[in-house]
XYZ file of C-alpha atoms in Angstrom:
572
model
C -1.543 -46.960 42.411
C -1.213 -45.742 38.634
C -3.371 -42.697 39.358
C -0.542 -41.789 42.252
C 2.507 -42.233 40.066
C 1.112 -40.310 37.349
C -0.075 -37.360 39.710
C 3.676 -37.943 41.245
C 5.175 -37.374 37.251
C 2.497 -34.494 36.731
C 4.230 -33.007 40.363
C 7.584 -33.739 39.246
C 7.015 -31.868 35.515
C 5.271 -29.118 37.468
C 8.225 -29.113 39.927
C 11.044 -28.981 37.095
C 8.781 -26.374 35.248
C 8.900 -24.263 38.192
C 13.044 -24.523 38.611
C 14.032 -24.360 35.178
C 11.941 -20.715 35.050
C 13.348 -20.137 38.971
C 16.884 -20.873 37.756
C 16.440 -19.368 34.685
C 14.029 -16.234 35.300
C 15.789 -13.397 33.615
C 16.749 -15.627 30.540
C 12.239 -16.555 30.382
C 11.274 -13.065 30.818
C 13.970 -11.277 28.045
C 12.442 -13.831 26.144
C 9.318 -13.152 26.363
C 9.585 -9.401 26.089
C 11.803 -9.483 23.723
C 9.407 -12.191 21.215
C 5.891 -10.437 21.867
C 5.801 -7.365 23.420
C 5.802 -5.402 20.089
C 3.066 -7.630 18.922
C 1.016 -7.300 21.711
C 1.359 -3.361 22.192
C 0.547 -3.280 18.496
C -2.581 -5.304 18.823
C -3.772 -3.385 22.241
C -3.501 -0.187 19.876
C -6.108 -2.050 17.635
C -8.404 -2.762 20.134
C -7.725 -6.595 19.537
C -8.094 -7.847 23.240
C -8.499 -11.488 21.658
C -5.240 -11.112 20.023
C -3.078 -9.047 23.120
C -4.390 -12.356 25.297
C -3.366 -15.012 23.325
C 0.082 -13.702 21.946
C 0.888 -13.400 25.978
C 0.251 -16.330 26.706
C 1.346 -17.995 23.571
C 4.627 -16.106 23.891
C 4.973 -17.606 27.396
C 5.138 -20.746 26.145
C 7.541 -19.897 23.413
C 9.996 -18.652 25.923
C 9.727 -21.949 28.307
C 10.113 -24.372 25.078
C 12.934 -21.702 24.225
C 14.549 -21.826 27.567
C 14.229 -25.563 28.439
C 16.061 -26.010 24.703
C 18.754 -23.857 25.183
C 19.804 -25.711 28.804
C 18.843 -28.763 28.660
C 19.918 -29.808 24.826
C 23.620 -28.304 25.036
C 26.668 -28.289 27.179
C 26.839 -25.228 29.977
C 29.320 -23.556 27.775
C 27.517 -24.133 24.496
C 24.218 -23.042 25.855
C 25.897 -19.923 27.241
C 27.026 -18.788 23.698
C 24.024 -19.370 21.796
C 22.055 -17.597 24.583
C 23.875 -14.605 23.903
C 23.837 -14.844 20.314
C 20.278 -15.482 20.740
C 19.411 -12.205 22.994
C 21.717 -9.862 21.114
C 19.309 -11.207 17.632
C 16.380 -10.705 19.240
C 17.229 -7.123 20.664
C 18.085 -5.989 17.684
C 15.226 -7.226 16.094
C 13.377 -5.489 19.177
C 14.916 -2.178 18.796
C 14.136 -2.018 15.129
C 10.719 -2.988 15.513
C 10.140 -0.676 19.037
C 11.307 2.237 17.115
C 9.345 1.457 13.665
C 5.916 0.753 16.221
C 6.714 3.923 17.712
C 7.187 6.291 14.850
C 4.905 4.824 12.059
C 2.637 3.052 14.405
C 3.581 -0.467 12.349
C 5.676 -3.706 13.293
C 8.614 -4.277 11.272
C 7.524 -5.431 7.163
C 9.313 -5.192 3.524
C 8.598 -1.468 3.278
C 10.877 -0.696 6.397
C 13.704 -2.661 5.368
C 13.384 -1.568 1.693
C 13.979 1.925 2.520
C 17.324 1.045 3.916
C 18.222 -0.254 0.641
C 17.544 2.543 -0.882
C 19.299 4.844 1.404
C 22.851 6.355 1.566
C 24.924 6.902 4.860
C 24.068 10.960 4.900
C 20.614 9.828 4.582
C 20.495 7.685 7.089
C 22.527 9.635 10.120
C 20.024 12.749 8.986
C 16.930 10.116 9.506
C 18.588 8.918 12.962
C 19.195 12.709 14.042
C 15.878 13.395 13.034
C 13.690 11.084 14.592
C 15.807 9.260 17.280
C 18.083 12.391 18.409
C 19.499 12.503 21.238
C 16.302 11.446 23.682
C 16.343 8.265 22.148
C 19.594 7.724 21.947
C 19.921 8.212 25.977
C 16.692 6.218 26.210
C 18.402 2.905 24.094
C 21.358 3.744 27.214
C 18.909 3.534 29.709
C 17.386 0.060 28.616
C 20.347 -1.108 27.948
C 21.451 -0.955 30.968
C 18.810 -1.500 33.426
C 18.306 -4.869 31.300
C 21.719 -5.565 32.056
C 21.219 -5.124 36.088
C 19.060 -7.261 35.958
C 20.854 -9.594 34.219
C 23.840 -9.681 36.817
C 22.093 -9.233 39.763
C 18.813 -11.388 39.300
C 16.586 -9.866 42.040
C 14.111 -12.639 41.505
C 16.627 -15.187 43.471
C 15.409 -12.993 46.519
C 11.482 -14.255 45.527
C 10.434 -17.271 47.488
C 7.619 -19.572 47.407
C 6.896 -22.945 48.914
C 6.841 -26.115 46.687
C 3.253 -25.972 46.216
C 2.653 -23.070 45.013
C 5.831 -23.408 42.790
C 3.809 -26.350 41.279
C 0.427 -24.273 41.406
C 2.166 -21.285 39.078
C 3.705 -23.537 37.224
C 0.694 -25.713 36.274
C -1.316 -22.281 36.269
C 1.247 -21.125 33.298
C 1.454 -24.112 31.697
C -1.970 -24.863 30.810
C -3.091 -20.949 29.911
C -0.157 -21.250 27.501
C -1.019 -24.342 26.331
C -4.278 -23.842 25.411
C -4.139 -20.410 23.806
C -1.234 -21.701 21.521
C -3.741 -23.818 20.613
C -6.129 -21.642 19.807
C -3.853 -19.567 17.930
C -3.389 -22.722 15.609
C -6.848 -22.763 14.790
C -7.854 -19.252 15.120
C -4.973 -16.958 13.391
C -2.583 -20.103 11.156
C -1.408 -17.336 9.485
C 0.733 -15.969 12.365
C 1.795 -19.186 13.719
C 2.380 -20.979 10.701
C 3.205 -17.870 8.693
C 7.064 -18.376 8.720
C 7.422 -14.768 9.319
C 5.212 -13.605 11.618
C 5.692 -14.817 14.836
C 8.339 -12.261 16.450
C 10.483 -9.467 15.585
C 13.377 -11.377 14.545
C 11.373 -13.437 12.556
C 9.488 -10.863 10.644
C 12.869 -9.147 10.356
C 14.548 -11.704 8.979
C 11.345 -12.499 6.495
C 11.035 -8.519 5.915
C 14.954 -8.411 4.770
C 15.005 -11.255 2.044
C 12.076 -10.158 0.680
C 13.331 -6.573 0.444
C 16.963 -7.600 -1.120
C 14.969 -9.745 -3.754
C 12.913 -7.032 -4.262
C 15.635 -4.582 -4.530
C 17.737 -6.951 -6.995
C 14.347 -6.737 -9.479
C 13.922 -3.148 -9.325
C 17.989 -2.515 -9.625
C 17.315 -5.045 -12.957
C 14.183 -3.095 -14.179
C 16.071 0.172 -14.028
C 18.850 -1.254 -15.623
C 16.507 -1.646 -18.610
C 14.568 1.153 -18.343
C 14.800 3.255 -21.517
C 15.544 7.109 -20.855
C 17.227 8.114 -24.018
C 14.566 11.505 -25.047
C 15.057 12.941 -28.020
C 11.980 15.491 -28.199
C 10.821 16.393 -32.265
C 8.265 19.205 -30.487
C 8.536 21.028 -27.303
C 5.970 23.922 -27.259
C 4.120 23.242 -24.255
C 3.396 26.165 -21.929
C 0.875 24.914 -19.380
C 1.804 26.147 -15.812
C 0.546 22.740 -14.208
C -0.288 19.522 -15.733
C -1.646 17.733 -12.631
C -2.240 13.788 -13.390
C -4.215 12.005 -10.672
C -4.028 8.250 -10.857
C -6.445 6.295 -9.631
C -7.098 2.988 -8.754
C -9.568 0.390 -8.946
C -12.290 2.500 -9.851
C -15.350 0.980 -11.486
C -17.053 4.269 -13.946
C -20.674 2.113 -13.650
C -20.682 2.772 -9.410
C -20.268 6.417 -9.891
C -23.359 8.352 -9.783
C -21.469 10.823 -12.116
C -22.001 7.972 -14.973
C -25.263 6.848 -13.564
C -25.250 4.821 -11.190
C -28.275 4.992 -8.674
C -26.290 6.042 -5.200
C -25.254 9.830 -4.957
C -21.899 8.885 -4.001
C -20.294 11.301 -6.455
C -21.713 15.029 -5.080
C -18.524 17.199 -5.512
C -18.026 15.774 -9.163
C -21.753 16.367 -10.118
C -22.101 19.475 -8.876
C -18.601 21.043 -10.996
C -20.543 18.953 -14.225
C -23.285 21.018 -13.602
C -21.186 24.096 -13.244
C -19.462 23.379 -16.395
C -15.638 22.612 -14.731
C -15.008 19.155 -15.843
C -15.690 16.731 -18.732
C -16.187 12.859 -18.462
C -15.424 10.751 -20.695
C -18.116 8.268 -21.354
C -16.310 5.156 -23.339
C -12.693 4.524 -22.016
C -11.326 0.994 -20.693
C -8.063 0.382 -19.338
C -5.643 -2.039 -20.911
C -5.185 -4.065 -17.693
C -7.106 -4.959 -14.496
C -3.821 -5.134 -12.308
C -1.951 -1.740 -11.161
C 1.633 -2.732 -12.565
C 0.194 -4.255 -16.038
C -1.533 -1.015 -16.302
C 0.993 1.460 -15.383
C 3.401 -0.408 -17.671
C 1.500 1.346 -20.611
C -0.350 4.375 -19.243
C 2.771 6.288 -18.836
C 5.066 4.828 -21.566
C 4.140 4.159 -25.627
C 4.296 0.663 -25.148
C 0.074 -0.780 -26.222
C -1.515 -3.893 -27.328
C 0.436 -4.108 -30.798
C 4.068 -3.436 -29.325
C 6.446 -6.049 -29.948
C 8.904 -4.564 -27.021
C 8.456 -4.738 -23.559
C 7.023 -1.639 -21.676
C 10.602 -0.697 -20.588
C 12.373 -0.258 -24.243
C 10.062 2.915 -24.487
C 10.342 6.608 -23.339
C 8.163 6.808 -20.090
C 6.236 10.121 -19.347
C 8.314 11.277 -16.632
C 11.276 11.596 -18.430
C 10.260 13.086 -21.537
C 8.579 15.614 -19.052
C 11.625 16.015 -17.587
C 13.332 16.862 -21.020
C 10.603 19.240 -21.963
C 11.749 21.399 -18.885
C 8.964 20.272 -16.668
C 9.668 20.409 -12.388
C 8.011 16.572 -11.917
C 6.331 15.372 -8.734
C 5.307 11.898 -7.938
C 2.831 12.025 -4.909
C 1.733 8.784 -3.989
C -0.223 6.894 -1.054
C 0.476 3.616 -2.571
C 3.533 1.206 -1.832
C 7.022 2.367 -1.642
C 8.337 -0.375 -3.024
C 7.837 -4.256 -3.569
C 6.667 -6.591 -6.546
C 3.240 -4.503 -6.841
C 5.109 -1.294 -6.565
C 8.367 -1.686 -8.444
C 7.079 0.275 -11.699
C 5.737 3.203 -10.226
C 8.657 3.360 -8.009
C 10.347 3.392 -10.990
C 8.503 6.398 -12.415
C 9.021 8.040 -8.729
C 12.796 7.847 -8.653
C 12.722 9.536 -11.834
C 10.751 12.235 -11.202
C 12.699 15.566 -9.436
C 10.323 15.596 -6.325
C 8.820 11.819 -5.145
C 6.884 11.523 -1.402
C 4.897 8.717 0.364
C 2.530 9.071 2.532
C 4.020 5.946 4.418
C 6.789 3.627 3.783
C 5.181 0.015 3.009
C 5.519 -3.235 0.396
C 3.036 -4.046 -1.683
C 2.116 -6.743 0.781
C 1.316 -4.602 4.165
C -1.472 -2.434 4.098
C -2.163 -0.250 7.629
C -5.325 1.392 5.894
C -4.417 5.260 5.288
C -6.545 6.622 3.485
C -6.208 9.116 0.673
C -6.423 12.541 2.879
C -3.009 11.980 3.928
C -2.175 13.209 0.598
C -3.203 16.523 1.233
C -0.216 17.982 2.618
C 1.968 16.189 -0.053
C 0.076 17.847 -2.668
C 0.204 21.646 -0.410
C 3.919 20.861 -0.082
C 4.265 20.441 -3.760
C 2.227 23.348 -4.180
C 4.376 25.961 -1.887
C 7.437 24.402 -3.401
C 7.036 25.265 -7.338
C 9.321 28.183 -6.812
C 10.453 29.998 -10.121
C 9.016 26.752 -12.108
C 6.300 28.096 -14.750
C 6.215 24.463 -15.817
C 5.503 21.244 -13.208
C 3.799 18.015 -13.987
C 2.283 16.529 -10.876
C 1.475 12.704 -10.279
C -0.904 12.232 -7.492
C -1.289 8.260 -6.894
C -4.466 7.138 -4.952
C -5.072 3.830 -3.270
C -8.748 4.942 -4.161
C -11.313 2.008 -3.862
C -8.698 -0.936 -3.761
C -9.665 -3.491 -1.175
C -10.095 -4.169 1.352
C -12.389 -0.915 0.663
C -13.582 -0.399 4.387
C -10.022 0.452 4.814
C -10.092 3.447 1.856
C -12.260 6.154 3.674
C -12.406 7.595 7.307
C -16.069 6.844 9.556
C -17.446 9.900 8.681
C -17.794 8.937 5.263
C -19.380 6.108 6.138
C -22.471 6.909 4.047
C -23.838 4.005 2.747
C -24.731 0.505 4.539
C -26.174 -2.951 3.375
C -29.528 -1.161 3.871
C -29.224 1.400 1.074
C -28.408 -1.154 -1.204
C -31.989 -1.614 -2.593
C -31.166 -3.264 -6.207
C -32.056 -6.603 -6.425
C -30.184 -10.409 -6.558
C -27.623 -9.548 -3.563
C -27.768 -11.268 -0.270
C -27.100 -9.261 3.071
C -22.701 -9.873 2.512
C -22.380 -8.682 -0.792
C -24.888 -5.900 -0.373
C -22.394 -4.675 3.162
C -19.523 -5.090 0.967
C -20.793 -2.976 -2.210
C -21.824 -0.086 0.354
C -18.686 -0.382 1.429
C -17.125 0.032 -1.916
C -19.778 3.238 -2.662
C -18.338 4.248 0.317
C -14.639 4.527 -0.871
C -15.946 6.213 -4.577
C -17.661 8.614 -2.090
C -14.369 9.451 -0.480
C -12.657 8.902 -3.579
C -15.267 12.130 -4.608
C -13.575 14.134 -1.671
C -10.281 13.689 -2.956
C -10.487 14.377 -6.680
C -12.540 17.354 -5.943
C -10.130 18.109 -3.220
C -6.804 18.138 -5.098
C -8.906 19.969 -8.199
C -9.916 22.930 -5.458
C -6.192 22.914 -4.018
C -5.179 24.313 -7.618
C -7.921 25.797 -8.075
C -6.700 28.580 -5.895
C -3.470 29.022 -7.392
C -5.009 30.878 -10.130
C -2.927 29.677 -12.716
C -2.963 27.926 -16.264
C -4.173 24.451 -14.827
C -5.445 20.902 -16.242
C -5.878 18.375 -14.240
C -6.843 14.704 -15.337
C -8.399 12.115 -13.344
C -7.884 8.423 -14.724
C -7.864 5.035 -12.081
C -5.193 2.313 -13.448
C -8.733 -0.126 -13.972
C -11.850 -0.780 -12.732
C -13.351 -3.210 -10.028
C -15.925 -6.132 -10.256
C -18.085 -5.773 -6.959
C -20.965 -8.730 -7.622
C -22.084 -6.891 -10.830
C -22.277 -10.312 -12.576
C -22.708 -12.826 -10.092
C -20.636 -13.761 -7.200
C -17.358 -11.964 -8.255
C -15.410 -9.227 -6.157
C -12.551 -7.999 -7.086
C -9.686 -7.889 -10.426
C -7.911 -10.661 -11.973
C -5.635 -10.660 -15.556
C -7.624 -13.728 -16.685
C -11.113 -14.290 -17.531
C -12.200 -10.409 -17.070
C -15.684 -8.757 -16.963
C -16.060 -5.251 -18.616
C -16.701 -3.861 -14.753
C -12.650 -4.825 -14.335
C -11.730 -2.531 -16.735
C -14.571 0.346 -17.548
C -13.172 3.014 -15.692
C -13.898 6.956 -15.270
C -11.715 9.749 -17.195
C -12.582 13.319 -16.320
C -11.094 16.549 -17.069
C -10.929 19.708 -14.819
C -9.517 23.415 -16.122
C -8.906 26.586 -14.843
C -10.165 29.661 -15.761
C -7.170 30.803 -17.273
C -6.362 27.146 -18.657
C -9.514 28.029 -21.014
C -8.395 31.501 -21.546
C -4.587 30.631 -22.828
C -5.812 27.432 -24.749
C -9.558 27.577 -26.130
C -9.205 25.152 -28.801
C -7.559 22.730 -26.680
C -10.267 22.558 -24.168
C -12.466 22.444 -27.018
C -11.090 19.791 -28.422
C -11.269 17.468 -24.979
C -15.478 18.571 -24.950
C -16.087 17.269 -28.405
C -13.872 13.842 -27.635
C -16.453 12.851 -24.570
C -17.280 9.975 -26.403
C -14.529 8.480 -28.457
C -14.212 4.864 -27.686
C -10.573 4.801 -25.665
C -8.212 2.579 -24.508
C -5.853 3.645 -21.509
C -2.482 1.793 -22.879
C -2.550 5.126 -25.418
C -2.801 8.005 -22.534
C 0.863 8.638 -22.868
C -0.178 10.389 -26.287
C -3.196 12.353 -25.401
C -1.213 13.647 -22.421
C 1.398 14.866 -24.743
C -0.936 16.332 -27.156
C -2.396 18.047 -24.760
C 0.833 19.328 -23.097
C 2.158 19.795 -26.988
C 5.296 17.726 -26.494
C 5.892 15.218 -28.794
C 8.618 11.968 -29.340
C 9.365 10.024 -32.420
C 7.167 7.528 -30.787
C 3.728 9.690 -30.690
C 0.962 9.277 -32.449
C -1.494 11.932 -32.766
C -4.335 8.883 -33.987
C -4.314 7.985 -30.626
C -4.966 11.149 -28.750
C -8.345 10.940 -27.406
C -8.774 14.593 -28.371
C -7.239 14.898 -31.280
C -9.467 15.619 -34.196
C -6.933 12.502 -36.066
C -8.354 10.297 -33.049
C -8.639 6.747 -34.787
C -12.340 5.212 -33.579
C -11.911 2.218 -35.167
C -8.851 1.047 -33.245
C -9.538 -2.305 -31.525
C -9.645 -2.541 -28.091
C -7.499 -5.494 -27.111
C -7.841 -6.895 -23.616
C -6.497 -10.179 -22.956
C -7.119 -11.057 -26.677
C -10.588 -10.254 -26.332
C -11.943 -7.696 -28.370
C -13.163 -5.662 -25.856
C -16.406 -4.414 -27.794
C -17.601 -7.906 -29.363
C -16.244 -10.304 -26.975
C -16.402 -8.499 -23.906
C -19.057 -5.823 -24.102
C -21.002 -7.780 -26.917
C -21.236 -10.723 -24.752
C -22.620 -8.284 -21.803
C -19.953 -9.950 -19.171
């Protein structure tokens, strides 16, 4: 008797399932499409089957839960009003995300929203004629209003199925959903529990008060930012002073510097010719990106007793010294990683991204994509007989499997023959020699790009700091606190042209006989302007790497360490 009233209740759930979706069919489905579709075409594009399946499914239950609360909790009239509310969020949500899937091949994230922030109305009807037009404007018509048809004139009332089967479905839908939301819980918590990363309107919503708050710190930071230049020497004449920035770029995994793995070929083989120089003693001041940049391009160091932003920065004394300045970057647009060399973009006269993005998403483009930046750049120097170029690399940051295409897939767990590392760490150090390998490409790559402009040409190659990759014990990675010397030993090489040498002998004379003067990267603001002969109240020709004033005995500072007794003496 109790087994029959509870298979009459299971009937009777099944039975109201099946109406409530009947009666309600257009209301489940916009739901649905409008909550996951993005997701799932985003995953399919991955290759994530695993993913496409349970977001369906997992999104079908979203929409019942959604539909049976907005009919059965409210009056008729109420429920009507916060169902349209509700569909004209989530299209908009939709559209936004549709159109951001379709042109950058991304859902909706900080880095989308941010560059409405940062964008004025001409900007923005240029960027809608550009890549919407009038196509997609006629296409947003035609959704529009076939979604509407079907709306008003619910074809699915013409659908008919007997009560079994309505049960059958219904228990058929139920459980699938069921159990994949389940195993979403387990599998991927970060989605479902992730606050922002369930559905469009979610992730909008998330994306848009990170960006404001993101926005409000960088409005503050620029506020501060110290651009008052008053220049006491201005005699540079180099054509093109190219910078290229690195990042997390550990000197002791390049087989330049000795390291066992011939991951460094194009970089050997112009040593061997003579081309470049390489530093052999320089650490960075910081092992994070915006610690680092803080100092490398402004005067603030180790014994300042201002914050980085009460100095000059580099950009805008090269500005003042007549320079055309590009900032070529394919790191993060914008966001709490990215603020300061955003910063140092806005300033300069030409800035480009390879992709708009916040410092939290990362879709894995590698560094080639700043080819055509830097040919752009290139083909646009016009009249300018002076131009400063900032090339910004996501280099070997991790996750480094994302940092180099297959083909430079060189390395695997296999070639990593030293000893102490099990099977993991040796897959993800290959991995890592893989990226420096690329890396290789593109430093040698940008160095043959002006190369062939013939002209008066130095470039310098410096990452922001180095990497730990299980060179003592089980630590990957860079952190502020506690640091090894493989965090912050990084690689500084020098390339000139032909007629760089020719129009400034002793300076490239100069930069041979530094190669190993013990350096610090929170002073390359003043070998860059010794070498570009600009100078500022604030420079300091004792800590120009290649100045023959060069102070050796400077201590190294990091994290009140002394980098050469506490870190380096103590061999961490």
């Amino acid at each position: 008797m109790e087994n029959h009233c509870f298979s009459n209740r299971i009937a009777t759930f099944l039975q109201g399932v099946a109406d409530l979706v009947r009666q309600d069919f257009g209301w489940f489905m916009l739901f649905w499409l409008l909550s996951c579709s993005t997701q799932v075409i985003k995953w399919g594009m991955m290759g994530k089957t695993d993913l496409v399946m349970s977001m369906a499914f997992t999104g079908l239950l979203m929409a019942l839960l959604a539909t049976f609360i907005t009919r059965w909790l409210f009056v008729p009239k109420a429920s009507k009003i916060i169902r349209y509310i509700l569909v004209a969020l989530l299209f908009a949500a939709f559209i936004i995300e549709a159109f951001v899937l379709y042109q950058y091949g991304a859902l909706t994230g900080v880095g989308t929203i941010n560059s409405l922030f940062e964008t004025n109305p001409e900007e923005s009807a240029e960027f809608l004629n550009t890549f919407v037009g009038v196509q997609g404007g006629l296409l947003a018509v035609v959704i529009v209003a076939v979604m509407y048809c079907l709306v008003k004139y619910k074809p699915w009332h013409k659908l008919a199925a007997d009560a079994i089967s309505q049960k059958v479905i219904a228990g058929i839908v139920v459980v699938v959903s069921s159990s994949y939301a389940i195993y979403m819980c387990f599998a991927y918590p970060g989605i479902m529990f992730g606050g922002d990363n369930l559905t469009p309107l979610t992730r909008l919503m998330g994306a848009t008060s990170t960006a404001w708050k993101n926005h409000v710190a960088y409005q503050e930071l620029q506020a501060k930012l110290d651009v008052d230049i008053h220049l006491t020497k201005n005699d540079g004449h180099i054509t093109n002073i190219v910078f290229i920035l690195g990042e997390s770029t550990n000197r002791n995994h390049m087989h330049l510097y000795g390291y066992p793995m011939e991951n460094t070929p194009n970089l050997d083989e112009l040593y061997k010719k003579g081309e470049i120089v390489f530093f052999k003693d320089v650490v960075s001041a910081h092992s994070t990106t915006v610690a680092s940049l803080s100092k490398i391009f402004t005067f603030c160091d180790h014994e300042s007793d201002k914050p980085w932003y009460d100095y000059n920065n580099l950009i805008d004394i090269m500005n003042a010294a007549g320079y055309k300045t590009h900032w070529l970057s394919n790191q993060e647009s914008s966001g709490i990683w990215g603020n300061v060399a955003q910063i140092y973009a806005a300033h300069s006269d030409v800035s480009h991204y390879t992709q708009i993005r916040d410092s939290k998403e990362d879709e894995g483009r590698v560094d080639g994509e700043l080819f055509p930046l830097v040919d752009n750049a290139i083909a646009g120097i016009g009249d300018s007989n002076k131009n400063f170029f900032v090339v910004h690399l996501m280099g070997a940051h991790l996750a480094y499997y994302n940092r180099y295409p297959f083909e430079f897939a060189k390395f695997n767990e296999t070639s990593i023959t030293l000893p102490g590392f099990n099977d993991d760490q040796k897959q993800v150090i290959a991995q890592y020699d893989n990226a420096l390998f690329y890396n290789d490409y593109i430093v040698s790559g940008i160095i043959d790009k002006f190369r062939e402009t013939n002209s008066d040409t130095i470039v310098i190659y410096l990452p922001d700091h180095g990497e730990a990759v299980y060179d003592e014990g089980g630590v990957n990675g860079h952190i502020e606190e506690n640091p090894s010397r493989h965090m912050i030993e990084v690689p500084l090489i020098m390339w000139a042209s032909e007629k760089f040498k020719q129009n400034h002998p002793e300076k490239w004379a100069l930069i041979r006989e530094a190669i190993q003067n013990p350096y610090m990267t929170d002073d390359m603001i003043h070998t860059v302007l010794d070498i570009a002969d600009i100078h500022t109240a604030d420079f300091d020709p004792t800590k120009s790497i290649i100045s023959r004033s060069f102070n050796k005995l400077r201590p190294r500072i990091f994290d009140d360490k002394d980098y050469d007794r506490e870190i380096l003496g103590a061999g961490k």
